[in-house]
mmCIF file of C-alpha atoms and ligand atoms in Angstrom:
data_model
loop_
_atom_site.group_PDB
_atom_site.id
_atom_site.type_symbol
_atom_site.label_atom_id
_atom_site.label_comp_id
_atom_site.label_asym_id
_atom_site.label_seq_id
_atom_site.Cartn_x
_atom_site.Cartn_y
_atom_site.Cartn_z
ATOM 1 C CA UNK A 1 127.813 127.176 46.398
ATOM 2 C CA UNK A 2 125.543 125.395 48.668
ATOM 3 C CA UNK A 3 126.090 125.461 52.497
ATOM 4 C CA UNK A 4 126.737 121.899 53.570
ATOM 5 C CA UNK A 5 128.475 122.323 56.747
ATOM 6 C CA UNK A 6 127.693 123.917 60.064
ATOM 7 C CA UNK A 7 129.926 124.588 63.103
ATOM 8 C CA UNK A 8 128.440 124.517 66.433
ATOM 9 C CA UNK A 9 130.755 125.930 69.295
ATOM 10 C CA UNK A 10 130.062 123.979 72.452
ATOM 11 C CA UNK A 11 133.313 124.197 74.412
ATOM 12 C CA UNK A 12 132.121 126.788 76.780
ATOM 13 C CA UNK A 13 131.996 125.971 80.557
ATOM 14 C CA UNK A 14 128.662 127.436 81.164
ATOM 15 C CA UNK A 15 129.400 128.894 84.539
ATOM 16 C CA UNK A 16 126.253 131.014 84.666
ATOM 17 C CA UNK A 17 124.326 127.976 85.175
ATOM 18 C CA UNK A 18 126.337 126.248 88.062
ATOM 19 C CA UNK A 19 125.741 123.924 89.825
ATOM 20 C CA UNK A 20 123.601 122.472 87.012
ATOM 21 C CA UNK A 21 126.589 122.560 84.524
ATOM 22 C CA UNK A 22 129.096 120.978 86.787
ATOM 23 C CA UNK A 23 128.925 117.616 85.273
ATOM 24 C CA UNK A 24 126.245 118.276 82.445
ATOM 25 C CA UNK A 25 127.287 120.537 79.447
ATOM 26 C CA UNK A 26 125.004 123.502 79.289
ATOM 27 C CA UNK A 27 124.139 122.633 75.616
ATOM 28 C CA UNK A 28 122.400 119.562 77.144
ATOM 29 C CA UNK A 29 120.075 121.522 79.319
ATOM 30 C CA UNK A 30 116.436 120.907 78.078
ATOM 31 C CA UNK A 31 114.087 123.308 77.010
ATOM 32 C CA UNK A 32 110.704 121.181 77.698
ATOM 33 C CA UNK A 33 112.052 117.891 76.357
ATOM 34 C CA UNK A 34 114.870 118.549 74.168
ATOM 35 C CA UNK A 35 118.436 119.676 74.935
ATOM 36 C CA UNK A 36 119.342 123.059 73.647
ATOM 37 C CA UNK A 37 122.014 121.543 71.294
ATOM 38 C CA UNK A 38 119.028 119.545 69.554
ATOM 39 C CA UNK A 39 117.152 122.888 68.671
ATOM 40 C CA UNK A 40 120.289 124.073 67.121
ATOM 41 C CA UNK A 41 120.873 120.743 65.068
ATOM 42 C CA UNK A 42 117.248 120.753 64.028
ATOM 43 C CA UNK A 43 117.592 124.213 62.666
ATOM 44 C CA UNK A 44 120.620 123.224 60.712
ATOM 45 C CA UNK A 45 118.790 120.012 59.307
ATOM 46 C CA UNK A 46 115.922 121.964 58.344
ATOM 47 C CA UNK A 47 118.139 124.369 56.335
ATOM 48 C CA UNK A 48 119.842 121.399 54.484
ATOM 49 C CA UNK A 49 123.018 121.071 56.377
ATOM 50 C CA UNK A 50 124.727 117.896 55.970
ATOM 51 C CA UNK A 51 127.606 117.888 58.219
ATOM 52 C CA UNK A 52 127.588 119.128 62.023
ATOM 53 C CA UNK A 53 130.736 120.022 63.213
ATOM 54 C CA UNK A 54 130.856 120.168 66.969
ATOM 55 C CA UNK A 55 133.809 122.118 68.710
ATOM 56 C CA UNK A 56 133.820 120.558 72.219
ATOM 57 C CA UNK A 57 136.050 120.502 75.032
ATOM 58 C CA UNK A 58 136.521 118.299 78.092
ATOM 59 C CA UNK A 59 133.439 117.032 79.953
ATOM 60 C CA UNK A 60 131.332 117.437 76.778
ATOM 61 C CA UNK A 61 130.911 113.693 76.098
ATOM 62 C CA UNK A 62 127.287 113.813 76.719
ATOM 63 C CA UNK A 63 126.805 115.627 73.421
ATOM 64 C CA UNK A 64 128.396 113.020 71.449
ATOM 65 C CA UNK A 65 126.346 110.401 73.076
ATOM 66 C CA UNK A 66 123.097 112.233 72.462
ATOM 67 C CA UNK A 67 123.678 112.274 68.680
ATOM 68 C CA UNK A 68 124.832 108.531 68.712
ATOM 69 C CA UNK A 69 122.445 105.578 68.256
ATOM 70 C CA UNK A 70 121.428 104.508 71.811
ATOM 71 C CA UNK A 71 121.446 100.728 71.020
ATOM 72 C CA UNK A 72 120.603 99.494 74.582
ATOM 73 C CA UNK A 73 117.689 102.104 74.797
ATOM 74 C CA UNK A 74 116.400 101.500 71.356
ATOM 75 C CA UNK A 75 116.602 97.615 71.749
ATOM 76 C CA UNK A 76 114.834 97.920 75.109
ATOM 77 C CA UNK A 77 111.984 100.071 73.953
ATOM 78 C CA UNK A 78 111.432 97.768 70.868
ATOM 79 C CA UNK A 79 111.299 94.778 73.091
ATOM 80 C CA UNK A 80 108.727 96.457 75.089
ATOM 81 C CA UNK A 81 106.722 97.342 71.953
ATOM 82 C CA UNK A 82 107.309 101.109 72.735
ATOM 83 C CA UNK A 83 107.981 103.879 70.244
ATOM 84 C CA UNK A 84 111.367 105.440 69.758
ATOM 85 C CA UNK A 85 109.852 108.470 67.788
ATOM 86 C CA UNK A 86 111.229 110.792 70.326
ATOM 87 C CA UNK A 87 114.649 110.024 69.316
ATOM 88 C CA UNK A 88 114.178 111.425 65.802
ATOM 89 C CA UNK A 89 116.743 113.853 64.701
ATOM 90 C CA UNK A 90 119.242 112.522 67.417
ATOM 91 C CA UNK A 91 120.720 109.722 65.322
ATOM 92 C CA UNK A 92 123.400 111.534 63.225
ATOM 93 C CA UNK A 93 125.651 109.082 61.376
ATOM 94 C CA UNK A 94 129.302 109.234 61.791
ATOM 95 C CA UNK A 95 129.593 110.926 58.537
ATOM 96 C CA UNK A 96 127.042 113.612 59.522
ATOM 97 C CA UNK A 97 128.623 114.526 62.771
ATOM 98 C CA UNK A 98 132.262 115.493 63.396
ATOM 99 C CA UNK A 99 133.775 116.306 66.808
ATOM 100 C CA UNK A 100 136.888 118.557 67.281
ATOM 101 C CA UNK A 101 138.272 119.822 70.417
ATOM 102 C CA UNK A 102 139.025 123.371 71.543
ATOM 103 C CA UNK A 103 141.783 122.724 73.906
ATOM 104 C CA UNK A 104 142.052 126.188 75.578
ATOM 105 C CA UNK A 105 139.308 128.783 76.271
ATOM 106 C CA UNK A 106 140.532 131.462 73.762
ATOM 107 C CA UNK A 107 137.254 132.718 72.560
ATOM 108 C CA UNK A 108 134.596 132.205 69.975
ATOM 109 C CA UNK A 109 137.002 133.082 67.144
ATOM 110 C CA UNK A 110 139.556 130.456 68.160
ATOM 111 C CA UNK A 111 136.745 127.837 68.605
ATOM 112 C CA UNK A 112 135.656 128.417 64.860
ATOM 113 C CA UNK A 113 139.301 128.218 63.697
ATOM 114 C CA UNK A 114 139.446 124.759 65.401
ATOM 115 C CA UNK A 115 137.165 123.503 62.817
ATOM 116 C CA UNK A 116 139.098 124.716 59.769
ATOM 117 C CA UNK A 117 140.317 121.410 58.418
ATOM 118 C CA UNK A 118 136.804 119.934 58.579
ATOM 119 C CA UNK A 119 135.252 123.105 56.994
ATOM 120 C CA UNK A 120 137.824 123.250 54.174
ATOM 121 C CA UNK A 121 137.615 125.565 51.302
ATOM 122 C CA UNK A 122 133.824 126.252 51.258
ATOM 123 C CA UNK A 123 131.396 128.513 52.673
ATOM 124 C CA UNK A 124 129.876 127.312 56.045
ATOM 125 C CA UNK A 125 127.303 128.168 58.597
ATOM 126 C CA UNK A 126 127.791 128.852 62.487
ATOM 127 C CA UNK A 127 125.087 128.264 65.007
ATOM 128 C CA UNK A 128 125.511 129.310 68.675
ATOM 129 C CA UNK A 129 123.274 127.070 70.426
ATOM 130 C CA UNK A 130 122.601 129.064 73.488
ATOM 131 C CA UNK A 131 120.760 131.597 71.330
ATOM 132 C CA UNK A 132 117.355 129.867 70.722
ATOM 133 C CA UNK A 133 115.771 131.263 67.659
ATOM 134 C CA UNK A 134 112.206 130.126 66.837
ATOM 135 C CA UNK A 135 111.420 131.056 63.342
ATOM 136 C CA UNK A 136 107.950 131.916 62.340
ATOM 137 C CA UNK A 137 107.463 130.283 58.992
ATOM 138 C CA UNK A 138 110.932 128.551 59.065
ATOM 139 C CA UNK A 139 113.911 128.409 60.824
ATOM 140 C CA UNK A 140 116.548 131.240 61.252
ATOM 141 C CA UNK A 141 119.287 129.476 59.121
ATOM 142 C CA UNK A 142 116.803 128.394 56.535
ATOM 143 C CA UNK A 143 115.598 131.907 56.206
ATOM 144 C CA UNK A 144 119.350 133.095 55.845
ATOM 145 C CA UNK A 145 120.007 130.581 53.204
ATOM 146 C CA UNK A 146 117.103 132.064 51.135
ATOM 147 C CA UNK A 147 119.013 135.136 51.145
ATOM 148 C CA UNK A 148 122.478 133.652 50.702
ATOM 149 C CA UNK A 149 121.180 132.258 47.437
ATOM 150 C CA UNK A 150 120.193 135.849 46.341
ATOM 151 C CA UNK A 151 123.320 137.627 47.388
ATOM 152 C CA UNK A 152 126.148 135.286 48.341
ATOM 153 C CA UNK A 153 129.063 136.289 50.465
ATOM 154 C CA UNK A 154 128.802 136.682 54.088
ATOM 155 C CA UNK A 155 125.526 136.904 55.979
ATOM 156 C CA UNK A 156 124.868 137.404 59.704
ATOM 157 C CA UNK A 157 121.537 137.323 61.489
ATOM 158 C CA UNK A 158 120.660 140.840 62.757
ATOM 159 C CA UNK A 159 118.274 141.756 65.546
ATOM 160 C CA UNK A 160 117.249 144.770 67.242
ATOM 161 C CA UNK A 161 117.822 145.233 71.065
ATOM 162 C CA UNK A 162 117.475 148.070 73.261
ATOM 163 C CA UNK A 163 120.506 150.388 73.160
ATOM 164 C CA UNK A 164 121.549 149.444 76.686
ATOM 165 C CA UNK A 165 122.083 145.835 75.768
ATOM 166 C CA UNK A 166 124.472 146.534 73.040
ATOM 167 C CA UNK A 167 127.562 146.125 75.262
ATOM 168 C CA UNK A 168 126.863 142.545 75.598
ATOM 169 C CA UNK A 169 127.060 141.629 71.922
ATOM 170 C CA UNK A 170 128.528 141.964 68.266
ATOM 171 C CA UNK A 171 126.881 145.091 66.859
ATOM 172 C CA UNK A 172 126.433 146.090 63.180
ATOM 173 C CA UNK A 173 127.279 149.320 61.506
ATOM 174 C CA UNK A 174 124.498 149.179 59.078
ATOM 175 C CA UNK A 175 124.300 150.638 55.484
ATOM 176 C CA UNK A 176 121.670 150.440 52.801
ATOM 177 C CA UNK A 177 118.548 148.269 53.794
ATOM 178 C CA UNK A 178 116.774 146.321 50.978
ATOM 179 C CA UNK A 179 113.762 144.254 52.565
ATOM 180 C CA UNK A 180 115.173 141.864 55.035
ATOM 181 C CA UNK A 181 118.944 142.476 53.935
ATOM 182 C CA UNK A 182 120.973 145.276 55.486
ATOM 183 C CA UNK A 183 124.336 145.951 54.046
ATOM 184 C CA UNK A 184 127.242 145.617 56.773
ATOM 185 C CA UNK A 185 129.631 148.351 56.753
ATOM 186 C CA UNK A 186 131.294 147.667 59.983
ATOM 187 C CA UNK A 187 131.304 145.316 62.934
ATOM 188 C CA UNK A 188 132.168 145.804 66.541
ATOM 189 C CA UNK A 189 132.397 143.408 69.361
ATOM 190 C CA UNK A 190 130.878 144.489 72.727
ATOM 191 C CA UNK A 191 131.013 148.229 72.246
ATOM 192 C CA UNK A 192 131.258 150.311 75.414
ATOM 193 C CA UNK A 193 127.928 151.751 76.285
ATOM 194 C CA UNK A 194 126.836 154.737 74.265
ATOM 195 C CA UNK A 195 129.348 154.006 71.511
ATOM 196 C CA UNK A 196 127.551 151.164 69.457
ATOM 197 C CA UNK A 197 127.182 152.118 65.709
ATOM 198 C CA UNK A 198 123.433 150.784 65.847
ATOM 199 C CA UNK A 199 121.193 148.624 68.041
ATOM 200 C CA UNK A 200 121.345 145.690 65.610
ATOM 201 C CA UNK A 201 123.128 142.792 67.439
ATOM 202 C CA UNK A 202 124.512 139.536 66.246
ATOM 203 C CA UNK A 203 122.231 136.640 67.721
ATOM 204 C CA UNK A 204 124.646 133.778 66.770
ATOM 205 C CA UNK A 205 123.965 132.829 63.313
ATOM 206 C CA UNK A 206 126.375 133.312 60.390
ATOM 207 C CA UNK A 207 127.128 132.104 56.791
ATOM 208 C CA UNK A 208 130.626 132.786 56.065
ATOM 209 C CA UNK A 209 133.161 132.421 53.341
ATOM 210 C CA UNK A 210 136.316 130.105 54.200
ATOM 211 C CA UNK A 211 138.633 133.114 53.872
ATOM 212 C CA UNK A 212 137.538 133.955 57.486
ATOM 213 C CA UNK A 213 139.775 130.974 58.681
ATOM 214 C CA UNK A 214 142.757 132.600 57.297
ATOM 215 C CA UNK A 215 141.925 135.802 59.241
ATOM 216 C CA UNK A 216 141.147 133.803 62.361
ATOM 217 C CA UNK A 217 144.545 132.260 62.159
ATOM 218 C CA UNK A 218 146.538 135.478 63.006
ATOM 219 C CA UNK A 219 143.637 137.413 64.741
ATOM 220 C CA UNK A 220 144.960 139.098 67.777
ATOM 221 C CA UNK A 221 142.761 138.956 71.076
ATOM 222 C CA UNK A 222 140.002 141.490 71.339
ATOM 223 C CA UNK A 223 137.215 142.249 73.614
ATOM 224 C CA UNK A 224 137.491 140.374 77.001
ATOM 225 C CA UNK A 225 140.843 139.359 75.989
ATOM 226 C CA UNK A 226 139.513 136.593 73.640
ATOM 227 C CA UNK A 227 139.985 136.069 69.959
ATOM 228 C CA UNK A 228 136.778 137.355 68.670
ATOM 229 C CA UNK A 229 134.894 136.140 65.449
ATOM 230 C CA UNK A 230 133.525 139.410 64.996
ATOM 231 C CA UNK A 231 136.988 141.045 64.497
ATOM 232 C CA UNK A 232 137.855 138.752 61.819
ATOM 233 C CA UNK A 233 134.543 139.126 60.168
ATOM 234 C CA UNK A 234 135.017 142.837 60.209
ATOM 235 C CA UNK A 235 138.210 142.530 58.131
ATOM 236 C CA UNK A 236 136.154 140.672 55.297
ATOM 237 C CA UNK A 237 133.919 143.957 54.907
ATOM 238 C CA UNK A 238 134.910 145.653 51.493
ATOM 239 C CA UNK A 239 136.602 142.409 50.314
ATOM 240 C CA UNK A 240 133.483 140.235 49.827
ATOM 241 C CA UNK A 241 129.759 141.011 50.139
ATOM 242 C CA UNK A 242 128.492 141.213 53.712
ATOM 243 C CA UNK A 243 124.834 141.600 54.697
ATOM 244 C CA UNK A 244 122.634 141.318 57.757
ATOM 245 C CA UNK A 245 119.453 139.274 57.655
ATOM 246 C CA UNK A 246 116.496 140.462 59.630
ATOM 247 C CA UNK A 247 114.945 137.378 61.270
ATOM 248 C CA UNK A 248 111.413 136.686 61.172
ATOM 249 C CA UNK A 249 110.737 135.036 64.584
ATOM 250 C CA UNK A 250 111.464 134.900 68.237
ATOM 251 C CA UNK A 251 114.852 135.041 70.036
ATOM 252 C CA UNK A 252 115.399 133.396 73.577
ATOM 253 C CA UNK A 253 118.953 134.159 75.100
ATOM 254 C CA UNK A 254 119.468 130.712 76.687
ATOM 255 C CA UNK A 255 122.855 131.806 77.871
ATOM 256 C CA UNK A 256 120.987 133.672 80.830
ATOM 257 C CA UNK A 257 118.724 132.203 83.249
ATOM 258 C CA UNK A 258 116.045 134.573 82.563
ATOM 259 C CA UNK A 259 116.135 133.728 78.841
ATOM 260 C CA UNK A 260 116.140 130.071 79.616
ATOM 261 C CA UNK A 261 113.163 130.336 81.934
ATOM 262 C CA UNK A 262 111.345 132.194 79.298
ATOM 263 C CA UNK A 263 112.126 129.704 76.574
ATOM 264 C CA UNK A 264 111.084 126.870 78.602
ATOM 265 C CA UNK A 265 107.656 128.623 79.648
ATOM 266 C CA UNK A 266 107.000 129.909 76.032
ATOM 267 C CA UNK A 267 107.619 126.543 74.325
ATOM 268 C CA UNK A 268 105.672 124.818 77.107
ATOM 269 C CA UNK A 269 102.785 126.958 76.711
ATOM 270 C CA UNK A 270 102.675 125.848 72.987
ATOM 271 C CA UNK A 271 103.101 122.420 73.586
ATOM 272 C CA UNK A 272 100.070 120.470 72.452
ATOM 273 C CA UNK A 273 99.861 117.924 75.253
ATOM 274 C CA UNK A 274 100.114 120.427 78.424
ATOM 275 C CA UNK A 275 100.010 123.966 76.942
ATOM 276 C CA UNK A 276 96.455 124.762 77.938
ATOM 277 C CA UNK A 277 96.822 123.385 81.351
ATOM 278 C CA UNK A 278 100.106 125.279 82.048
ATOM 279 C CA UNK A 279 98.632 128.585 80.814
ATOM 280 C CA UNK A 280 95.593 128.036 83.291
ATOM 281 C CA UNK A 281 97.831 127.136 85.977
ATOM 282 C CA UNK A 282 100.129 130.224 85.436
ATOM 283 C CA UNK A 283 97.063 132.664 85.366
ATOM 284 C CA UNK A 284 96.258 131.356 88.803
ATOM 285 C CA UNK A 285 99.758 131.398 90.048
ATOM 286 C CA UNK A 286 100.305 135.140 89.091
ATOM 287 C CA UNK A 287 96.832 136.243 90.569
HETATM 288 C C1 G1P B 1 129.032 135.953 71.169
HETATM 289 C C2 G1P B 1 129.580 136.766 69.936
HETATM 290 C C3 G1P B 1 128.818 138.011 69.919
HETATM 291 C C4 G1P B 1 127.284 137.542 69.800
HETATM 292 C C5 G1P B 1 126.889 136.789 71.045
HETATM 293 C C6 G1P B 1 125.398 136.406 70.858
HETATM 294 O O1 G1P B 1 129.206 136.613 72.407
HETATM 295 O O2 G1P B 1 130.869 136.987 70.196
HETATM 296 O O3 G1P B 1 129.087 138.614 68.870
HETATM 297 O O4 G1P B 1 126.581 138.832 69.743
HETATM 298 O O5 G1P B 1 127.662 135.549 71.227
HETATM 299 O O6 G1P B 1 124.964 135.520 71.954
HETATM 300 P P1 G1P B 1 129.285 135.883 73.857
HETATM 301 O O7 G1P B 1 127.860 135.693 74.252
HETATM 302 O O8 G1P B 1 130.000 134.481 73.754
HETATM 303 O O9 G1P B 1 130.055 136.730 74.863
#
């Protein structure tokens, strides 16, 4: 069955970026000239996703505005003979964008469960927007859908990190490997240092079967006292096919200030209009 829907959990408070995120959702922070959430939606659009389901919370209205038609802005630009090309990809129709609320901060698993009625009984994707994944030939979700068409079931993106970083993430217990596919034998959320089954972490891209919603409904709190998506996914292993997909591209952890600064620098260096000037400035700055 084709993957038509993607869930974007965007209810988080973004406390690591205060005070910037006091009145602005962290997903609206720009990398060069586009907010983080736009990169996530573009990745979904490229992968053929039709329905974007945003799990929001209080104070996240700017995300809804961003994906609406800005009538006054477009009209004013048109009257002045100016282009609105930069708004491409921001106008989702009401049928393409759905907003549901996560009313309490009970964890990623709970956020996904809040989208259950809109997802319905079909496989779906999840994109965590603070993980900015820049694919080499195509986006991460499109790469995963290529694999989904071969093996079906459940797929997570899998990326290697240094062992000392595994306590921050969901981690895979890997089985047999076949090209970019790795069998998933187990999953553990935020393992204690030195106990991770591998250094293959989950960088926030998932294709899941709808049965995960039933498991999330009764999922007890796990790491950090939160309802963890990883714990419900782990229960699917053995019931349904479950694979990791090695991603061909670069990852920027935009949930951290360092990763966010790196993303801005890297993407700005590649920008056709300013990249060369920025790089030559940076060389002088570092000397
Ligand atoms: C979440 C997931 C974790 C994943 C991570 C990626 O953790 O629970 O499995 O590896 O995102 O960024 P969080 O960063 O919300 O603690």
